[in-house]
Amino acid sequence: MLLISCPNCGPRDETEFHYGGQAHVAYPENPAELTDREWAEYLFYRDNTKGAFAERWLHSTGCRQWFNMLRDTLTYDIQAIYPMGQLRPATGPTAPTITSPVSPEGSSK
Amino acid sequence: MADTAALENSKKIQTLRKSPASGLWAAFEAGSVAGTVELREVPFLTMAGIRVDPDGDAGERLGKRTGGLPTASGEVRSSGDTAALWLGPAEFLLVAPAESHESLGGELPRTLTDALGDAEGQVVDLSANRTTLELSGPRARDVLEKGCALDLHPRVFTAGTALSTEIGGIPAILWKTAEETYRIFPRASFAEFLGRWLLDAMREFASTEVP
């Protein structure tokens, strides 16, 4: 369970929140001029980052406010929480690289 | 001007209504352990949802009843038996006794609607949205801690604090009204579930403690 620090309410359980997908996906300035492919890319194509990833979250069971979060998709480390509309802060320290691959649970059996 | 005939009629209708957890009242009484942990429903409290910029003029007018609107998470502003709970930066819940509702001759939420006037925001009568379960006693905190991840230690969660959170896996507002008394506001459709959940969590305190 992630413990997410809502900017309004403080640290709460992850189950109180809803995930809102990648942050900072700007609405196209002239949607009518886009080709079908460009429109589809705006609608459905998202980054699949390994490492720091900016995403939107909603504190649905608490203050019902949206906010942005910079989270490491590998370690789940929450690097920054910042309000909607603000630019993405500089990426924090990169995820520690795992040198020796961890063997999956039960693989030795 | 209040229409007396309409009011009398409305009062008559009120006697027929049933609160969301009324079917559990007998179970609440049977499941309560006097002096340890007690559960009851406080039916039909008047509630009004307020959405307004608290720093604006309208926010000031709407806050007059409770000595201003709360400004931060957890804060409750109250005066007499009316309280305003913080739900969001621009969202509040006004809780008042059942008699304050205009259908029983009170003045809510009419006075709030008038106070808002043409300003940006909204006042909605939410009296039927949630019901109120009151859990009290020295073991009330232990019961809540079985299904609420908040830090309920009195050092952190002080009397006069209300937080919107999850209890027993369902969304509810938890308001600590006194040192050992909690008011829980589940939505009406969750009232029976939460009532039974609390009864189940209270069961262990009915038996004698095993040394």
PDB file of C-alpha atoms in Angstrom:
ATOM      1  CA  MET A   1       0.000   0.000   0.000  1.00  0.00           C
ATOM      2  CA  LEU A   2       1.397   3.359  -0.998  1.00  0.00           C
ATOM      3  CA  LEU A   3       1.154   6.171   1.500  1.00  0.00           C
ATOM      4  CA  ILE A   4       0.405   9.260  -0.580  1.00  0.00           C
ATOM      5  CA  SER A   5       0.746  12.739   0.861  1.00  0.00           C
ATOM      6  CA  CYS A   6      -2.229  14.699  -0.385  1.00  0.00           C
ATOM      7  CA  PRO A   7      -1.302  18.404  -0.562  1.00  0.00           C
ATOM      8  CA  ASN A   8      -4.509  19.231   1.339  1.00  0.00           C
ATOM      9  CA  CYS A   9      -5.015  16.314   3.709  1.00  0.00           C
ATOM     10  CA  GLY A  10      -1.593  14.884   4.425  1.00  0.00           C
ATOM     11  CA  PRO A  11      -0.542  11.252   4.199  1.00  0.00           C
ATOM     12  CA  ARG A  12      -3.364   8.835   3.385  1.00  0.00           C
ATOM     13  CA  ASP A  13      -3.690   5.297   2.118  1.00  0.00           C
ATOM     14  CA  GLU A  14      -3.470   4.698  -1.607  1.00  0.00           C
ATOM     15  CA  THR A  15      -7.021   3.265  -1.605  1.00  0.00           C
ATOM     16  CA  GLU A  16      -8.397   6.764  -0.976  1.00  0.00           C
ATOM     17  CA  PHE A  17      -6.963   7.937  -4.304  1.00  0.00           C
ATOM     18  CA  HIS A  18      -7.684   7.416  -7.961  1.00  0.00           C
ATOM     19  CA  TYR A  19      -5.067   7.347 -10.658  1.00  0.00           C
ATOM     20  CA  GLY A  20      -5.456   9.851 -13.461  1.00  0.00           C
ATOM     21  CA  GLY A  21      -2.825   8.751 -15.940  1.00  0.00           C
ATOM     22  CA  GLN A  22       0.096  10.656 -17.358  1.00  0.00           C
ATOM     23  CA  ALA A  23       0.296  14.332 -16.462  1.00  0.00           C
ATOM     24  CA  HIS A  24       1.122  17.236 -18.779  1.00  0.00           C
ATOM     25  CA  VAL A  25      -0.583  15.842 -21.886  1.00  0.00           C
ATOM     26  CA  ALA A  26      -1.623  19.096 -23.512  1.00  0.00           C
ATOM     27  CA  TYR A  27      -4.876  19.318 -25.443  1.00  0.00           C
ATOM     28  CA  PRO A  28      -4.056  19.969 -29.107  1.00  0.00           C
ATOM     29  CA  GLU A  29      -4.397  23.594 -30.084  1.00  0.00           C
ATOM     30  CA  ASN A  30      -6.308  22.857 -33.275  1.00  0.00           C
ATOM     31  CA  PRO A  31      -7.866  19.429 -32.836  1.00  0.00           C
ATOM     32  CA  ALA A  32      -9.773  19.735 -36.101  1.00  0.00           C
ATOM     33  CA  GLU A  33      -6.536  19.976 -38.069  1.00  0.00           C
ATOM     34  CA  LEU A  34      -5.074  16.771 -36.691  1.00  0.00           C
ATOM     35  CA  THR A  35      -4.944  13.635 -38.758  1.00  0.00           C
ATOM     36  CA  ASP A  36      -6.682  10.579 -37.364  1.00  0.00           C
ATOM     37  CA  ARG A  37      -3.320   9.177 -36.387  1.00  0.00           C
ATOM     38  CA  GLU A  38      -2.286  12.324 -34.491  1.00  0.00           C
ATOM     39  CA  TRP A  39      -5.658  12.451 -32.739  1.00  0.00           C
ATOM     40  CA  ALA A  40      -5.375   8.797 -31.769  1.00  0.00           C
ATOM     41  CA  GLU A  41      -1.904   9.427 -30.457  1.00  0.00           C
ATOM     42  CA  TYR A  42      -3.177  12.324 -28.353  1.00  0.00           C
ATOM     43  CA  LEU A  43      -6.027  10.238 -27.001  1.00  0.00           C
ATOM     44  CA  PHE A  44      -4.478   6.867 -26.418  1.00  0.00           C
ATOM     45  CA  TYR A  45      -0.694   6.949 -26.630  1.00  0.00           C
ATOM     46  CA  ARG A  46       1.099   7.442 -23.342  1.00  0.00           C
ATOM     47  CA  ASP A  47       4.680   7.103 -22.224  1.00  0.00           C
ATOM     48  CA  ASN A  48       5.689   3.901 -20.556  1.00  0.00           C
ATOM     49  CA  THR A  49       8.573   5.264 -18.573  1.00  0.00           C
ATOM     50  CA  LYS A  50      10.859   3.208 -16.442  1.00  0.00           C
ATOM     51  CA  GLY A  51      11.879   5.624 -13.713  1.00  0.00           C
ATOM     52  CA  ALA A  52      10.513   9.020 -12.738  1.00  0.00           C
ATOM     53  CA  PHE A  53       7.044   9.500 -14.243  1.00  0.00           C
ATOM     54  CA  ALA A  54       4.735  12.494 -13.832  1.00  0.00           C
ATOM     55  CA  GLU A  55       1.142  11.415 -13.271  1.00  0.00           C
ATOM     56  CA  ARG A  56      -2.163  12.805 -12.069  1.00  0.00           C
ATOM     57  CA  TRP A  57      -3.935  11.630  -8.938  1.00  0.00           C
ATOM     58  CA  LEU A  58      -7.299  12.410  -7.402  1.00  0.00           C
ATOM     59  CA  HIS A  59      -7.917  12.236  -3.670  1.00  0.00           C
ATOM     60  CA  SER A  60     -11.407  10.896  -4.278  1.00  0.00           C
ATOM     61  CA  THR A  61     -12.305   9.847  -0.731  1.00  0.00           C
ATOM     62  CA  GLY A  62     -10.810  12.947   0.873  1.00  0.00           C
ATOM     63  CA  CYS A  63     -10.735  16.487  -0.426  1.00  0.00           C
ATOM     64  CA  ARG A  64     -11.684  15.456  -4.011  1.00  0.00           C
ATOM     65  CA  GLN A  65      -8.886  17.553  -5.478  1.00  0.00           C
ATOM     66  CA  TRP A  66      -6.518  16.651  -8.295  1.00  0.00           C
ATOM     67  CA  PHE A  67      -2.766  16.942  -7.979  1.00  0.00           C
ATOM     68  CA  ASN A  68       0.359  15.840  -9.803  1.00  0.00           C
ATOM     69  CA  MET A  69       2.874  13.364  -8.574  1.00  0.00           C
ATOM     70  CA  LEU A  70       6.353  12.446  -9.725  1.00  0.00           C
ATOM     71  CA  ARG A  71       6.703   8.767  -8.992  1.00  0.00           C
ATOM     72  CA  ASP A  72       9.381   6.265  -9.839  1.00  0.00           C
ATOM     73  CA  THR A  73       7.674   3.459 -11.706  1.00  0.00           C
ATOM     74  CA  LEU A  74      10.413   1.034 -10.729  1.00  0.00           C
ATOM     75  CA  THR A  75      10.784   1.686  -7.010  1.00  0.00           C
ATOM     76  CA  TYR A  76       7.417   3.358  -6.345  1.00  0.00           C
ATOM     77  CA  ASP A  77       9.367   6.126  -4.656  1.00  0.00           C
ATOM     78  CA  ILE A  78       7.296   9.312  -4.637  1.00  0.00           C
ATOM     79  CA  GLN A  79       9.738  12.072  -5.557  1.00  0.00           C
ATOM     80  CA  ALA A  80       7.486  15.108  -5.675  1.00  0.00           C
ATOM     81  CA  ILE A  81       3.878  16.167  -5.262  1.00  0.00           C
ATOM     82  CA  TYR A  82       2.844  19.440  -6.866  1.00  0.00           C
ATOM     83  CA  PRO A  83      -0.381  21.233  -7.776  1.00  0.00           C
ATOM     84  CA  MET A  84      -2.183  20.968 -11.093  1.00  0.00           C
ATOM     85  CA  GLY A  85      -1.011  23.523 -13.611  1.00  0.00           C
ATOM     86  CA  GLN A  86       2.516  23.638 -12.291  1.00  0.00           C
ATOM     87  CA  LEU A  87       5.429  22.525 -14.442  1.00  0.00           C
ATOM     88  CA  ARG A  88       7.053  19.222 -13.763  1.00  0.00           C
ATOM     89  CA  PRO A  89       9.870  19.680 -11.228  1.00  0.00           C
ATOM     90  CA  ALA A  90      13.373  18.518 -12.053  1.00  0.00           C
ATOM     91  CA  THR A  91      13.697  14.788 -11.829  1.00  0.00           C
ATOM     92  CA  GLY A  92      15.011  13.657  -8.498  1.00  0.00           C
ATOM     93  CA  PRO A  93      17.778  11.137  -8.120  1.00  0.00           C
ATOM     94  CA  THR A  94      17.350   8.416 -10.685  1.00  0.00           C
ATOM     95  CA  ALA A  95      16.196   5.022  -9.608  1.00  0.00           C
ATOM     96  CA  PRO A  96      18.962   2.917  -8.152  1.00  0.00           C
ATOM     97  CA  THR A  97      19.997   0.357 -10.698  1.00  0.00           C
ATOM     98  CA  ILE A  98      19.634  -3.150  -9.472  1.00  0.00           C
ATOM     99  CA  THR A  99      22.995  -4.767 -10.103  1.00  0.00           C
ATOM    100  CA  SER A 100      22.264  -8.344  -9.258  1.00  0.00           C
ATOM    101  CA  PRO A 101      18.964  -9.440 -10.717  1.00  0.00           C
ATOM    102  CA  VAL A 102      16.595 -10.549  -7.969  1.00  0.00           C
ATOM    103  CA  SER A 103      15.417 -14.028  -8.667  1.00  0.00           C
ATOM    104  CA  PRO A 104      11.636 -14.265  -8.782  1.00  0.00           C
ATOM    105  CA  GLU A 105       9.978 -15.765  -5.758  1.00  0.00           C
ATOM    106  CA  GLY A 106      10.029 -19.531  -5.790  1.00  0.00           C
ATOM    107  CA  SER A 107      12.434 -19.761  -8.719  1.00  0.00           C
ATOM    108  CA  SER A 108      14.923 -21.773  -6.706  1.00  0.00           C
ATOM    109  CA  LYS A 109      12.392 -24.452  -5.852  1.00  0.00           C
TER     110      LYS A 109
ATOM    111  CA  MET B   1     -43.648  33.594   4.837  1.00  0.00           C
ATOM    112  CA  ALA B   2     -44.085  30.073   6.108  1.00  0.00           C
ATOM    113  CA  ASP B   3     -47.235  28.382   4.963  1.00  0.00           C
ATOM    114  CA  THR B   4     -48.571  26.879   8.191  1.00  0.00           C
ATOM    115  CA  ALA B   5     -50.863  24.347   6.521  1.00  0.00           C
ATOM    116  CA  ALA B   6     -48.005  23.109   4.348  1.00  0.00           C
ATOM    117  CA  LEU B   7     -45.756  22.937   7.374  1.00  0.00           C
ATOM    118  CA  GLU B   8     -48.275  20.915   9.379  1.00  0.00           C
ATOM    119  CA  ASN B   9     -48.634  18.542   6.457  1.00  0.00           C
ATOM    120  CA  SER B  10     -44.885  18.268   6.114  1.00  0.00           C
ATOM    121  CA  LYS B  11     -44.519  17.476   9.817  1.00  0.00           C
ATOM    122  CA  LYS B  12     -47.129  14.754   9.437  1.00  0.00           C
ATOM    123  CA  ILE B  13     -45.110  13.241   6.616  1.00  0.00           C
ATOM    124  CA  GLN B  14     -41.965  13.372   8.753  1.00  0.00           C
ATOM    125  CA  THR B  15     -43.515  10.998  11.263  1.00  0.00           C
ATOM    126  CA  LEU B  16     -43.745   8.351   8.553  1.00  0.00           C
ATOM    127  CA  ARG B  17     -40.175   8.518   7.356  1.00  0.00           C
ATOM    128  CA  LYS B  18     -37.569   5.917   8.233  1.00  0.00           C
ATOM    129  CA  SER B  19     -33.889   6.584   8.731  1.00  0.00           C
ATOM    130  CA  PRO B  20     -31.392   4.492   6.730  1.00  0.00           C
ATOM    131  CA  ALA B  21     -30.225   2.420   9.708  1.00  0.00           C
ATOM    132  CA  SER B  22     -33.565   2.237  11.517  1.00  0.00           C
ATOM    133  CA  GLY B  23     -33.752  -1.500  10.917  1.00  0.00           C
ATOM    134  CA  LEU B  24     -30.660  -1.931  13.069  1.00  0.00           C
ATOM    135  CA  TRP B  25     -31.718   0.088  16.108  1.00  0.00           C
ATOM    136  CA  ALA B  26     -32.555  -3.043  18.120  1.00  0.00           C
ATOM    137  CA  ALA B  27     -29.240  -4.600  17.108  1.00  0.00           C
ATOM    138  CA  PHE B  28     -27.393  -1.409  18.089  1.00  0.00           C
ATOM    139  CA  GLU B  29     -28.992  -1.550  21.516  1.00  0.00           C
ATOM    140  CA  ALA B  30     -28.228  -5.235  21.937  1.00  0.00           C
ATOM    141  CA  GLY B  31     -24.671  -4.853  20.667  1.00  0.00           C
ATOM    142  CA  SER B  32     -23.777  -1.847  22.804  1.00  0.00           C
ATOM    143  CA  VAL B  33     -21.758  -2.549  25.910  1.00  0.00           C
ATOM    144  CA  ALA B  34     -22.620   0.089  28.484  1.00  0.00           C
ATOM    145  CA  GLY B  35     -19.556   1.929  29.719  1.00  0.00           C
ATOM    146  CA  THR B  36     -17.306   0.276  27.116  1.00  0.00           C
ATOM    147  CA  VAL B  37     -18.531   1.015  23.640  1.00  0.00           C
ATOM    148  CA  GLU B  38     -21.970   2.113  22.529  1.00  0.00           C
ATOM    149  CA  LEU B  39     -23.474   2.618  19.104  1.00  0.00           C
ATOM    150  CA  ARG B  40     -26.606   4.459  18.080  1.00  0.00           C
ATOM    151  CA  GLU B  41     -27.997   6.202  15.074  1.00  0.00           C
ATOM    152  CA  VAL B  42     -28.719   9.907  15.236  1.00  0.00           C
ATOM    153  CA  PRO B  43     -31.351  10.108  12.509  1.00  0.00           C
ATOM    154  CA  PHE B  44     -32.285  12.912  10.164  1.00  0.00           C
ATOM    155  CA  LEU B  45     -29.651  15.494  11.015  1.00  0.00           C
ATOM    156  CA  THR B  46     -29.930  18.498   8.765  1.00  0.00           C
ATOM    157  CA  MET B  47     -26.973  18.660   6.397  1.00  0.00           C
ATOM    158  CA  ALA B  48     -26.176  21.122   3.687  1.00  0.00           C
ATOM    159  CA  GLY B  49     -23.352  20.940   1.185  1.00  0.00           C
ATOM    160  CA  ILE B  50     -21.691  24.258   0.569  1.00  0.00           C
ATOM    161  CA  ARG B  51     -19.331  24.967  -2.284  1.00  0.00           C
ATOM    162  CA  VAL B  52     -17.960  28.458  -2.219  1.00  0.00           C
ATOM    163  CA  ASP B  53     -14.676  30.321  -2.202  1.00  0.00           C
ATOM    164  CA  PRO B  54     -14.181  30.699   1.575  1.00  0.00           C
ATOM    165  CA  ASP B  55     -12.186  33.907   1.156  1.00  0.00           C
ATOM    166  CA  GLY B  56     -14.830  35.704  -0.892  1.00  0.00           C
ATOM    167  CA  ASP B  57     -17.762  37.780   0.319  1.00  0.00           C
ATOM    168  CA  ALA B  58     -20.181  34.906  -0.179  1.00  0.00           C
ATOM    169  CA  GLY B  59     -17.892  32.637   1.849  1.00  0.00           C
ATOM    170  CA  GLU B  60     -17.944  35.158   4.638  1.00  0.00           C
ATOM    171  CA  ARG B  61     -21.750  35.409   4.548  1.00  0.00           C
ATOM    172  CA  LEU B  62     -22.133  31.607   4.553  1.00  0.00           C
ATOM    173  CA  GLY B  63     -19.681  31.262   7.413  1.00  0.00           C
ATOM    174  CA  LYS B  64     -21.521  33.700   9.677  1.00  0.00           C
ATOM    175  CA  ARG B  65     -23.667  30.954  11.152  1.00  0.00           C
ATOM    176  CA  THR B  66     -20.661  28.994  12.403  1.00  0.00           C
ATOM    177  CA  GLY B  67     -18.140  31.736  13.067  1.00  0.00           C
ATOM    178  CA  GLY B  68     -16.426  31.442   9.712  1.00  0.00           C
ATOM    179  CA  LEU B  69     -15.821  28.488   7.430  1.00  0.00           C
ATOM    180  CA  PRO B  70     -13.048  26.030   8.291  1.00  0.00           C
ATOM    181  CA  THR B  71      -9.791  26.692   6.486  1.00  0.00           C
ATOM    182  CA  ALA B  72      -7.823  23.446   6.661  1.00  0.00           C
ATOM    183  CA  SER B  73      -8.337  19.701   6.497  1.00  0.00           C
ATOM    184  CA  GLY B  74      -9.890  18.343   9.679  1.00  0.00           C
ATOM    185  CA  GLU B  75     -11.075  21.679  10.954  1.00  0.00           C
ATOM    186  CA  VAL B  76     -14.619  22.113  12.265  1.00  0.00           C
ATOM    187  CA  ARG B  77     -16.158  25.484  13.001  1.00  0.00           C
ATOM    188  CA  SER B  78     -19.190  25.377  15.198  1.00  0.00           C
ATOM    189  CA  SER B  79     -21.480  27.588  17.117  1.00  0.00           C
ATOM    190  CA  GLY B  80     -24.146  26.088  19.321  1.00  0.00           C
ATOM    191  CA  ASP B  81     -25.431  22.934  17.698  1.00  0.00           C
ATOM    192  CA  THR B  82     -24.492  23.878  14.132  1.00  0.00           C
ATOM    193  CA  ALA B  83     -21.122  22.929  12.725  1.00  0.00           C
ATOM    194  CA  ALA B  84     -19.317  23.396   9.433  1.00  0.00           C
ATOM    195  CA  LEU B  85     -16.954  20.586   8.447  1.00  0.00           C
ATOM    196  CA  TRP B  86     -14.087  20.972   6.002  1.00  0.00           C
ATOM    197  CA  LEU B  87     -14.448  18.615   3.037  1.00  0.00           C
ATOM    198  CA  GLY B  88     -12.212  20.367   0.531  1.00  0.00           C
ATOM    199  CA  PRO B  89     -10.571  23.752  -0.070  1.00  0.00           C
ATOM    200  CA  ALA B  90     -13.894  25.123  -1.323  1.00  0.00           C
ATOM    201  CA  GLU B  91     -16.305  22.475  -0.095  1.00  0.00           C
ATOM    202  CA  PHE B  92     -17.962  22.288   3.306  1.00  0.00           C
ATOM    203  CA  LEU B  93     -20.659  20.312   5.071  1.00  0.00           C
ATOM    204  CA  LEU B  94     -22.974  22.084   7.441  1.00  0.00           C
ATOM    205  CA  VAL B  95     -24.451  19.806  10.102  1.00  0.00           C
ATOM    206  CA  ALA B  96     -27.336  20.945  12.288  1.00  0.00           C
ATOM    207  CA  PRO B  97     -30.062  19.275  14.369  1.00  0.00           C
ATOM    208  CA  ALA B  98     -33.055  17.759  12.595  1.00  0.00           C
ATOM    209  CA  GLU B  99     -35.348  20.577  13.789  1.00  0.00           C
ATOM    210  CA  SER B 100     -33.290  23.122  11.864  1.00  0.00           C
ATOM    211  CA  HIS B 101     -34.642  21.779   8.571  1.00  0.00           C
ATOM    212  CA  GLU B 102     -37.290  23.925   6.979  1.00  0.00           C
ATOM    213  CA  SER B 103     -39.637  20.951   6.660  1.00  0.00           C
ATOM    214  CA  LEU B 104     -39.806  20.927  10.469  1.00  0.00           C
ATOM    215  CA  GLY B 105     -40.159  24.663  10.859  1.00  0.00           C
ATOM    216  CA  GLY B 106     -36.454  25.485  10.852  1.00  0.00           C
ATOM    217  CA  GLU B 107     -34.684  27.787   8.460  1.00  0.00           C
ATOM    218  CA  LEU B 108     -32.108  25.563   6.769  1.00  0.00           C
ATOM    219  CA  PRO B 109     -31.099  25.434   4.040  1.00  0.00           C
ATOM    220  CA  ARG B 110     -33.153  28.481   3.022  1.00  0.00           C
ATOM    221  CA  THR B 111     -31.033  30.969   4.958  1.00  0.00           C
ATOM    222  CA  LEU B 112     -27.897  29.536   3.363  1.00  0.00           C
ATOM    223  CA  THR B 113     -29.333  29.831  -0.117  1.00  0.00           C
ATOM    224  CA  ASP B 114     -30.260  33.420   0.670  1.00  0.00           C
ATOM    225  CA  ALA B 115     -26.778  34.089   2.044  1.00  0.00           C
ATOM    226  CA  LEU B 116     -25.198  32.797  -1.149  1.00  0.00           C
ATOM    227  CA  GLY B 117     -27.458  34.956  -3.284  1.00  0.00           C
ATOM    228  CA  ASP B 118     -26.214  35.363  -6.832  1.00  0.00           C
ATOM    229  CA  ALA B 119     -22.594  34.724  -5.924  1.00  0.00           C
ATOM    230  CA  GLU B 120     -20.587  31.871  -7.384  1.00  0.00           C
ATOM    231  CA  GLY B 121     -21.058  28.630  -5.500  1.00  0.00           C
ATOM    232  CA  GLN B 122     -23.802  26.306  -4.435  1.00  0.00           C
ATOM    233  CA  VAL B 123     -25.846  25.275  -1.434  1.00  0.00           C
ATOM    234  CA  VAL B 124     -27.464  21.852  -1.624  1.00  0.00           C
ATOM    235  CA  ASP B 125     -29.736  20.203   0.926  1.00  0.00           C
ATOM    236  CA  LEU B 126     -27.929  16.944   1.686  1.00  0.00           C
ATOM    237  CA  SER B 127     -29.931  15.903   4.737  1.00  0.00           C
ATOM    238  CA  ALA B 128     -30.957  12.636   3.106  1.00  0.00           C
ATOM    239  CA  ASN B 129     -27.521  11.925   1.641  1.00  0.00           C
ATOM    240  CA  ARG B 130     -25.870  10.593   4.770  1.00  0.00           C
ATOM    241  CA  THR B 131     -26.961   9.273   8.113  1.00  0.00           C
ATOM    242  CA  THR B 132     -25.147   9.608  11.404  1.00  0.00           C
ATOM    243  CA  LEU B 133     -23.848   6.778  13.537  1.00  0.00           C
ATOM    244  CA  GLU B 134     -22.562   7.737  16.949  1.00  0.00           C
ATOM    245  CA  LEU B 135     -19.931   5.497  18.472  1.00  0.00           C
ATOM    246  CA  SER B 136     -18.904   6.302  22.013  1.00  0.00           C
ATOM    247  CA  GLY B 137     -17.088   4.889  24.970  1.00  0.00           C
ATOM    248  CA  PRO B 138     -13.521   4.178  26.039  1.00  0.00           C
ATOM    249  CA  ARG B 139     -13.241   1.367  23.451  1.00  0.00           C
ATOM    250  CA  ALA B 140     -14.649   3.367  20.535  1.00  0.00           C
ATOM    251  CA  ARG B 141     -11.175   4.093  19.199  1.00  0.00           C
ATOM    252  CA  ASP B 142     -10.237   0.398  19.277  1.00  0.00           C
ATOM    253  CA  VAL B 143     -13.347  -0.410  17.268  1.00  0.00           C
ATOM    254  CA  LEU B 144     -12.571   2.232  14.644  1.00  0.00           C
ATOM    255  CA  GLU B 145      -8.938   1.244  14.389  1.00  0.00           C
ATOM    256  CA  LYS B 146      -9.999  -2.128  13.022  1.00  0.00           C
ATOM    257  CA  GLY B 147     -11.019  -0.501   9.772  1.00  0.00           C
ATOM    258  CA  CYS B 148      -9.673   3.013   9.574  1.00  0.00           C
ATOM    259  CA  ALA B 149      -6.077   3.709   8.599  1.00  0.00           C
ATOM    260  CA  LEU B 150      -5.992   7.210  10.075  1.00  0.00           C
ATOM    261  CA  ASP B 151      -3.886   7.881  13.128  1.00  0.00           C
ATOM    262  CA  LEU B 152      -6.654   8.026  15.724  1.00  0.00           C
ATOM    263  CA  HIS B 153      -4.381   8.564  18.718  1.00  0.00           C
ATOM    264  CA  PRO B 154      -5.798  11.469  20.764  1.00  0.00           C
ATOM    265  CA  ARG B 155      -2.465  13.239  20.400  1.00  0.00           C
ATOM    266  CA  VAL B 156      -3.041  13.474  16.645  1.00  0.00           C
ATOM    267  CA  PHE B 157      -6.801  13.157  16.192  1.00  0.00           C
ATOM    268  CA  THR B 158      -8.160  15.620  18.705  1.00  0.00           C
ATOM    269  CA  ALA B 159     -11.765  16.227  19.685  1.00  0.00           C
ATOM    270  CA  GLY B 160     -13.370  18.683  17.295  1.00  0.00           C
ATOM    271  CA  THR B 161     -11.684  17.259  14.202  1.00  0.00           C
ATOM    272  CA  ALA B 162     -13.498  15.792  11.218  1.00  0.00           C
ATOM    273  CA  LEU B 163     -11.859  13.923   8.356  1.00  0.00           C
ATOM    274  CA  SER B 164     -13.241  12.412   5.219  1.00  0.00           C
ATOM    275  CA  THR B 165     -11.746   8.945   4.914  1.00  0.00           C
ATOM    276  CA  GLU B 166     -12.451   5.228   4.627  1.00  0.00           C
ATOM    277  CA  ILE B 167     -13.925   3.177   7.454  1.00  0.00           C
ATOM    278  CA  GLY B 168     -14.386  -0.540   6.973  1.00  0.00           C
ATOM    279  CA  GLY B 169     -13.562  -0.077   3.307  1.00  0.00           C
ATOM    280  CA  ILE B 170     -16.312   2.439   2.572  1.00  0.00           C
ATOM    281  CA  PRO B 171     -16.022   6.219   2.265  1.00  0.00           C
ATOM    282  CA  ALA B 172     -17.304   8.085   5.305  1.00  0.00           C
ATOM    283  CA  ILE B 173     -16.714  11.236   7.281  1.00  0.00           C
ATOM    284  CA  LEU B 174     -15.367  10.696  10.768  1.00  0.00           C
ATOM    285  CA  TRP B 175     -15.974  13.481  13.254  1.00  0.00           C
ATOM    286  CA  LYS B 176     -14.600  13.276  16.756  1.00  0.00           C
ATOM    287  CA  THR B 177     -17.125  15.307  18.732  1.00  0.00           C
ATOM    288  CA  ALA B 178     -15.745  14.595  22.197  1.00  0.00           C
ATOM    289  CA  GLU B 179     -12.824  12.739  23.722  1.00  0.00           C
ATOM    290  CA  GLU B 180     -14.539   9.354  23.458  1.00  0.00           C
ATOM    291  CA  THR B 181     -17.351  10.096  21.048  1.00  0.00           C
ATOM    292  CA  TYR B 182     -17.208   9.770  17.280  1.00  0.00           C
ATOM    293  CA  ARG B 183     -19.825  10.638  14.738  1.00  0.00           C
ATOM    294  CA  ILE B 184     -19.588   8.729  11.499  1.00  0.00           C
ATOM    295  CA  PHE B 185     -21.392   9.909   8.392  1.00  0.00           C
ATOM    296  CA  PRO B 186     -21.764   7.099   5.866  1.00  0.00           C
ATOM    297  CA  ARG B 187     -23.876   7.599   2.778  1.00  0.00           C
ATOM    298  CA  ALA B 188     -27.410   6.302   3.306  1.00  0.00           C
ATOM    299  CA  SER B 189     -26.854   3.253   1.119  1.00  0.00           C
ATOM    300  CA  PHE B 190     -23.817   2.251   3.180  1.00  0.00           C
ATOM    301  CA  ALA B 191     -25.505   2.793   6.560  1.00  0.00           C
ATOM    302  CA  GLU B 192     -26.646  -0.761   7.077  1.00  0.00           C
ATOM    303  CA  PHE B 193     -23.316  -2.201   5.986  1.00  0.00           C
ATOM    304  CA  LEU B 194     -21.329   0.097   8.262  1.00  0.00           C
ATOM    305  CA  GLY B 195     -23.762  -0.456  11.138  1.00  0.00           C
ATOM    306  CA  ARG B 196     -23.289  -4.219  10.891  1.00  0.00           C
ATOM    307  CA  TRP B 197     -19.557  -3.807  10.417  1.00  0.00           C
ATOM    308  CA  LEU B 198     -19.311  -1.733  13.599  1.00  0.00           C
ATOM    309  CA  LEU B 199     -21.463  -4.196  15.531  1.00  0.00           C
ATOM    310  CA  ASP B 200     -19.126  -6.978  14.449  1.00  0.00           C
ATOM    311  CA  ALA B 201     -16.097  -4.938  15.482  1.00  0.00           C
ATOM    312  CA  MET B 202     -17.727  -4.229  18.863  1.00  0.00           C
ATOM    313  CA  ARG B 203     -18.514  -7.850  19.625  1.00  0.00           C
ATOM    314  CA  GLU B 204     -15.248  -8.724  21.315  1.00  0.00           C
ATOM    315  CA  PHE B 205     -15.759  -6.045  23.957  1.00  0.00           C
ATOM    316  CA  ALA B 206     -18.990  -7.689  25.129  1.00  0.00           C
ATOM    317  CA  SER B 207     -17.150 -10.703  26.501  1.00  0.00           C
ATOM    318  CA  THR B 208     -14.927 -10.667  29.537  1.00  0.00           C
ATOM    319  CA  GLU B 209     -11.288 -10.026  28.872  1.00  0.00           C
ATOM    320  CA  VAL B 210      -9.125 -13.127  28.812  1.00  0.00           C
ATOM    321  CA  PRO B 211      -6.180 -12.518  31.112  1.00  0.00           C
TER     322      PRO B 211
END
